[in-house]
Structures are given as C-alpha cells and as structure tokens.
Short mmCIF file of C-alpha atoms in Angstrom, two decimals:
data_model
loop_
_atom_site.label_atom_id
_atom_site.label_comp_id
_atom_site.label_asym_id
_atom_site.label_seq_id
_atom_site.Cartn_x
_atom_site.Cartn_y
_atom_site.Cartn_z
CA UNK A 1 -6.01 -6.39 -11.48
CA UNK A 2 -9.29 -5.88 -13.23
CA UNK A 3 -9.41 -8.19 -16.18
CA UNK A 4 -12.68 -6.91 -17.79
CA UNK A 5 -13.43 -3.17 -17.64
CA UNK A 6 -16.80 -1.49 -18.61
CA UNK A 7 -16.51 2.13 -18.21
CA UNK A 8 -19.88 3.02 -18.74
CA UNK A 9 -22.21 2.63 -15.64
CA UNK A 10 -25.12 3.93 -17.56
CA UNK A 11 -26.23 4.62 -21.17
CA UNK A 12 -29.32 6.27 -22.38
CA UNK A 13 -30.32 6.02 -25.96
CA UNK A 14 -33.36 7.03 -28.06
CA UNK A 15 -35.49 4.18 -29.54
CA UNK A 16 -34.03 3.20 -33.11
CA UNK A 17 -30.92 4.58 -32.63
CA UNK A 18 -27.64 2.29 -32.65
CA UNK A 19 -25.50 2.05 -29.31
CA UNK A 20 -22.15 1.01 -28.55
CA UNK A 21 -21.15 -0.52 -25.31
CA UNK A 22 -17.55 -0.45 -24.35
CA UNK A 23 -15.29 -3.46 -22.97
CA UNK A 24 -11.65 -3.60 -22.53
CA UNK A 25 -9.92 -6.61 -21.32
CA UNK A 26 -6.53 -7.79 -20.04
CA UNK A 27 -5.08 -11.20 -20.43
CA UNK A 28 -1.68 -12.69 -21.38
CA UNK A 29 -3.18 -15.73 -23.05
CA UNK A 30 -3.20 -16.30 -26.75
CA UNK A 31 -6.20 -18.32 -26.81
CA UNK A 32 -9.24 -16.76 -25.03
CA UNK A 33 -13.16 -16.15 -25.62
CA UNK A 34 -15.03 -12.95 -25.13
CA UNK A 35 -18.88 -13.05 -24.39
CA UNK A 36 -21.60 -10.45 -24.04
CA UNK A 37 -24.67 -11.22 -21.82
CA UNK A 38 -27.90 -9.44 -21.27
CA UNK A 39 -29.39 -9.41 -17.83
CA UNK A 40 -32.96 -7.95 -17.70
CA UNK A 41 -34.68 -7.18 -14.40
CA UNK A 42 -35.98 -10.70 -14.15
CA UNK A 43 -32.17 -11.65 -13.45
CA UNK A 44 -31.55 -14.23 -16.02
CA UNK A 45 -28.31 -13.84 -17.93
CA UNK A 46 -29.04 -14.22 -21.67
CA UNK A 47 -26.29 -15.05 -24.10
CA UNK A 48 -25.95 -12.52 -26.95
CA UNK A 49 -22.66 -13.12 -28.84
CA UNK A 50 -19.22 -14.66 -28.54
CA UNK A 51 -15.89 -13.75 -30.27
CA UNK A 52 -12.82 -16.12 -30.15
CA UNK A 53 -9.30 -14.77 -29.95
CA UNK A 54 -8.57 -16.33 -33.31
CA UNK A 55 -11.39 -15.35 -35.07
CA UNK A 56 -10.66 -13.14 -37.97
CA UNK A 57 -14.06 -11.60 -38.57
CA UNK A 58 -15.98 -9.71 -36.05
CA UNK A 59 -18.98 -11.75 -34.65
CA UNK A 60 -22.54 -10.86 -35.69
CA UNK A 61 -25.85 -12.09 -34.27
CA UNK A 62 -28.81 -10.29 -35.78
CA UNK A 63 -28.83 -6.74 -34.48
CA UNK A 64 -25.78 -7.51 -32.18
CA UNK A 65 -22.10 -7.27 -33.67
CA UNK A 66 -18.94 -7.36 -31.71
CA UNK A 67 -16.26 -4.71 -32.60
CA UNK A 68 -13.08 -6.64 -31.75
CA UNK A 69 -9.91 -4.77 -31.74
CA UNK A 70 -7.29 -7.17 -30.62
CA UNK A 71 -4.37 -5.00 -30.57
CA UNK A 72 -6.27 -2.35 -28.34
CA UNK A 73 -7.74 -5.39 -26.16
CA UNK A 74 -11.25 -4.23 -26.82
CA UNK A 75 -14.75 -6.08 -27.57
CA UNK A 76 -17.32 -3.45 -27.74
CA UNK A 77 -20.95 -4.52 -28.42
CA UNK A 78 -23.01 -2.78 -31.10
CA UNK A 79 -26.54 -2.80 -31.00
CA UNK A 80 -28.32 -1.63 -34.18
CA UNK A 81 -31.93 -0.09 -34.24
CA UNK A 82 -32.38 -0.34 -30.46
CA UNK A 83 -35.72 -1.30 -29.13
CA UNK A 84 -37.40 -0.73 -25.90
CA UNK A 85 -36.86 -4.34 -24.89
CA UNK A 86 -33.19 -3.88 -25.16
CA UNK A 87 -33.33 -1.76 -21.85
CA UNK A 88 -31.22 -4.16 -19.26
CA UNK A 89 -27.71 -4.59 -17.81
CA UNK A 90 -25.01 -5.72 -20.34
CA UNK A 91 -22.03 -7.67 -19.17
CA UNK A 92 -18.90 -8.35 -21.02
CA UNK A 93 -17.07 -11.46 -20.12
CA UNK A 94 -13.88 -13.24 -20.73
CA UNK A 95 -12.81 -17.00 -20.66
CA UNK A 96 -9.06 -17.65 -20.71
CA UNK A 97 -7.64 -20.58 -22.24
CA UNK A 98 -9.02 -23.03 -24.93
CA UNK A 99 -12.69 -23.81 -25.31
CA UNK A 100 -11.87 -27.52 -24.46
CA UNK A 101 -11.12 -26.47 -21.15
CA UNK A 102 -14.39 -25.06 -20.21
CA UNK A 103 -12.89 -22.26 -18.21
CA UNK A 104 -14.71 -20.04 -15.96
CA UNK A 105 -15.89 -16.77 -16.97
CA UNK A 106 -14.66 -13.44 -15.63
CA UNK A 107 -17.42 -10.45 -15.84
CA UNK A 108 -17.13 -6.80 -15.86
CA UNK A 109 -19.20 -4.52 -13.66
CA UNK A 110 -21.88 -4.12 -16.44
CA UNK A 111 -23.49 -1.23 -18.28
CA UNK A 112 -27.02 -0.35 -17.58
CA UNK A 113 -28.74 0.57 -20.92
CA UNK A 114 -31.98 2.66 -21.13
CA UNK A 115 -33.88 2.85 -24.26
CA UNK A 116 -36.00 5.90 -24.37
CA UNK A 117 -39.21 6.10 -26.45
CA UNK B 1 -35.79 -27.28 -25.42
CA UNK B 2 -35.66 -26.62 -21.72
CA UNK B 3 -33.17 -24.21 -20.39
CA UNK B 4 -31.22 -24.22 -17.06
CA UNK B 5 -33.69 -24.15 -14.10
CA UNK B 6 -32.86 -23.28 -10.49
CA UNK B 7 -34.89 -23.57 -7.35
CA UNK B 8 -36.03 -22.03 -5.14
CA UNK B 9 -36.12 -18.53 -7.02
CA UNK B 10 -36.11 -16.76 -3.80
CA UNK B 11 -34.99 -17.80 -0.38
CA UNK B 12 -34.87 -15.78 2.82
CA UNK B 13 -32.85 -17.32 5.72
CA UNK B 14 -32.07 -16.27 9.22
CA UNK B 15 -28.66 -15.93 9.98
CA UNK B 16 -27.01 -19.20 10.93
CA UNK B 17 -29.52 -21.37 9.05
CA UNK B 18 -28.36 -23.83 6.40
CA UNK B 19 -29.53 -23.43 2.76
CA UNK B 20 -29.49 -25.50 -0.31
CA UNK B 21 -29.81 -24.16 -3.69
CA UNK B 22 -30.61 -26.42 -6.61
CA UNK B 23 -29.47 -26.41 -10.31
CA UNK B 24 -30.97 -28.56 -13.14
CA UNK B 25 -28.69 -27.89 -16.20
CA UNK B 26 -29.73 -28.46 -19.78
CA UNK B 27 -29.74 -32.06 -20.60
CA UNK B 28 -26.38 -33.41 -21.84
CA UNK B 29 -24.30 -30.43 -20.81
CA UNK B 30 -21.27 -31.73 -19.15
CA UNK B 31 -20.00 -28.63 -17.61
CA UNK B 32 -21.73 -26.89 -14.63
CA UNK B 33 -20.84 -23.58 -12.90
CA UNK B 34 -21.81 -21.71 -10.05
CA UNK B 35 -21.42 -17.94 -9.81
CA UNK B 36 -22.44 -15.43 -6.97
CA UNK B 37 -23.60 -11.94 -8.03
CA UNK B 38 -23.71 -9.19 -5.34
CA UNK B 39 -26.10 -6.37 -5.82
CA UNK B 40 -24.94 -4.03 -8.59
CA UNK B 41 -21.90 -6.29 -9.50
CA UNK B 42 -21.04 -8.72 -12.14
CA UNK B 43 -21.22 -12.56 -11.40
CA UNK B 44 -18.22 -14.07 -9.76
CA UNK B 45 -17.07 -17.58 -10.27
CA UNK B 46 -17.67 -20.03 -7.35
CA UNK B 47 -17.02 -23.47 -8.58
CA UNK B 48 -17.01 -25.77 -11.73
CA UNK B 49 -17.91 -29.34 -12.59
CA UNK B 50 -17.33 -31.61 -15.42
CA UNK B 51 -19.80 -34.44 -15.04
CA UNK B 52 -19.71 -35.42 -11.32
CA UNK B 53 -16.13 -34.30 -10.81
CA UNK B 54 -15.61 -30.77 -9.06
CA UNK B 55 -12.35 -29.61 -11.06
CA UNK B 56 -12.25 -26.05 -9.59
CA UNK B 57 -13.68 -24.76 -6.39
CA UNK B 58 -11.19 -21.81 -6.07
CA UNK B 59 -14.02 -19.16 -5.83
CA UNK B 60 -15.93 -20.76 -2.87
CA UNK B 61 -15.45 -17.91 -0.35
CA UNK B 62 -15.23 -20.20 2.51
CA UNK B 63 -15.50 -23.81 3.92
CA UNK B 64 -19.29 -22.90 4.78
CA UNK B 65 -19.83 -23.22 1.04
CA UNK B 66 -20.10 -26.73 -0.46
CA UNK B 67 -21.33 -27.94 -3.84
CA UNK B 68 -21.91 -31.34 -5.33
CA UNK B 69 -23.17 -33.19 -8.61
CA UNK B 70 -23.19 -36.74 -7.60
CA UNK B 71 -24.71 -38.12 -10.89
CA UNK B 72 -23.27 -35.55 -13.34
CA UNK B 73 -26.68 -33.81 -13.88
CA UNK B 74 -28.37 -31.90 -11.08
CA UNK B 75 -26.21 -29.82 -8.75
CA UNK B 76 -26.62 -28.48 -5.10
CA UNK B 77 -25.00 -25.46 -3.80
CA UNK B 78 -24.96 -25.59 0.12
CA UNK B 79 -24.34 -22.76 2.47
CA UNK B 80 -24.04 -23.59 6.04
CA UNK B 81 -24.55 -21.16 8.95
CA UNK B 82 -25.46 -18.42 6.54
CA UNK B 83 -24.30 -14.88 7.06
CA UNK B 84 -25.48 -11.62 6.10
CA UNK B 85 -22.77 -11.24 3.57
CA UNK B 86 -23.97 -14.37 1.72
CA UNK B 87 -27.06 -12.30 0.52
CA UNK B 88 -26.84 -12.30 -3.29
CA UNK B 89 -28.08 -14.04 -6.33
CA UNK B 90 -26.58 -17.47 -6.96
CA UNK B 91 -26.27 -18.18 -10.79
CA UNK B 92 -25.98 -21.71 -12.27
CA UNK B 93 -24.77 -21.99 -15.68
CA UNK B 94 -24.40 -25.07 -18.06
CA UNK B 95 -22.19 -25.70 -21.05
CA UNK B 96 -21.84 -28.38 -23.70
CA UNK B 97 -18.30 -26.86 -24.68
CA UNK B 98 -17.71 -22.99 -24.65
CA UNK B 99 -20.72 -20.92 -24.45
CA UNK B 100 -22.40 -20.99 -20.95
CA UNK B 101 -26.12 -20.67 -20.65
CA UNK B 102 -27.45 -19.34 -17.28
CA UNK B 103 -30.49 -20.19 -15.13
CA UNK B 104 -32.73 -17.43 -13.68
CA UNK B 105 -30.71 -17.48 -10.53
CA UNK B 106 -31.65 -17.89 -6.73
CA UNK B 107 -32.01 -14.63 -4.89
CA UNK B 108 -30.78 -15.34 -1.29
CA UNK B 109 -31.65 -12.81 1.58
CA UNK B 110 -30.05 -13.46 4.77
CA UNK B 111 -31.53 -11.59 7.82
#
C-alpha cells in the first residue's frame, strides 16, 4: 500500500503567488515524522521543513509552512510569495517510529512545480 | 560547513561491469543511508548504517548490491555485474538524529 501519496504530478503557478503542494500519508504508528524536500534539476535533495507527529503547532521555515492535519493524515506544503528559483521537484517523505531510531524515509512520487514569470 | 559529498557524480558502465560509489557524510553524523532513485520516481531506501554497523539492508534489490562503512565515516556502495535495470541515481544521506541531509547523488547509466 502506498504510504505517501502526492496527487499532483505537476503544478504551474505565477511568480509571487502562494502555492500548496498536497501530501497524504498512511501509518499506524503514533510516533512519526513528515518531511518535505526540494530537488532542483541538479539532483540534490534539499531539506525544507519537518513536522513531528506530536508537534502541536504547524512547522514554519521562512516562506515554507506545513499544514499538518493529523486526523486527515495530510501534511501539505505551503510556499508563500513564490519565486522563479522555487521551480523544482518537491517530495513529501515520512519516517515511522521515534527520531532516536533513525528510521528510513519513505517518499512520495513527487510534484513538479513550475513558477512562471 | 561541508555537506554530504558523493563521487563520482556520473558513471557509465557496461553491463556486467562492477562499480563502486562513494559517500562522504557530514562530519560527526552517526547515521548514513543509501537510496536509489529511478527516473521520475521518488527515492527508495536501500540500506542504513549506524556508525560502522549496517543495521538495515532490507532495501538492497539483490545480492549483487553490497554496502560498507568500515570506519564509521565514508561509505561505499558496490554493485557487481551491473544490469540495465540498475541505471538510476544513487543518493546518500547522513543524519545526526532525525533529519537526513542528502548528497548530490551519483547518476549511474548501465549500457
């Protein structure tokens, strides 16, 4: 069964607009972590933001915020004031189990975001 | 500080050839992971080290794949008798605890 689902293969957004990238997940664990990574055409996976399952507040990092809805098992990434440099593949990933266990990440299929000038 | 580095960045191999891919993690990071990313897909887990101990190798697709981290720092992923289906980007990540930081990957093309 797919553990991470990203339903948007591609998104096109005008520069300076906000964009929401969808991610739903499936787990029976109580302790887990959710990550978003950006992968530009150069290939490197760049860490953007992290949300722990017990975190009560939504995570924010600069222009990035994570809309965490635990009951719906969704962890959408919101990018405010998009820039041309935001054009890239975006991956949602989940770590099952506590942080101390250094568990592997399970990734979604990704969303290709294109920012138009 | 220096990030995760991988070498070579690109590797072309003839089918049946052995290849070795190197990963230099961020200094002091205890955990090291290898992932395989096929074209147009998300990365898939291969194996995990904590220091020099390989604690999880459940993602290695066959016994042709072997990974080591003998001194708990640099790691090498070796693929023996490469096949065309091994063509992918191989990503290495290191972690102090929690967040994984990735290297630029090695793009392997098997002809």
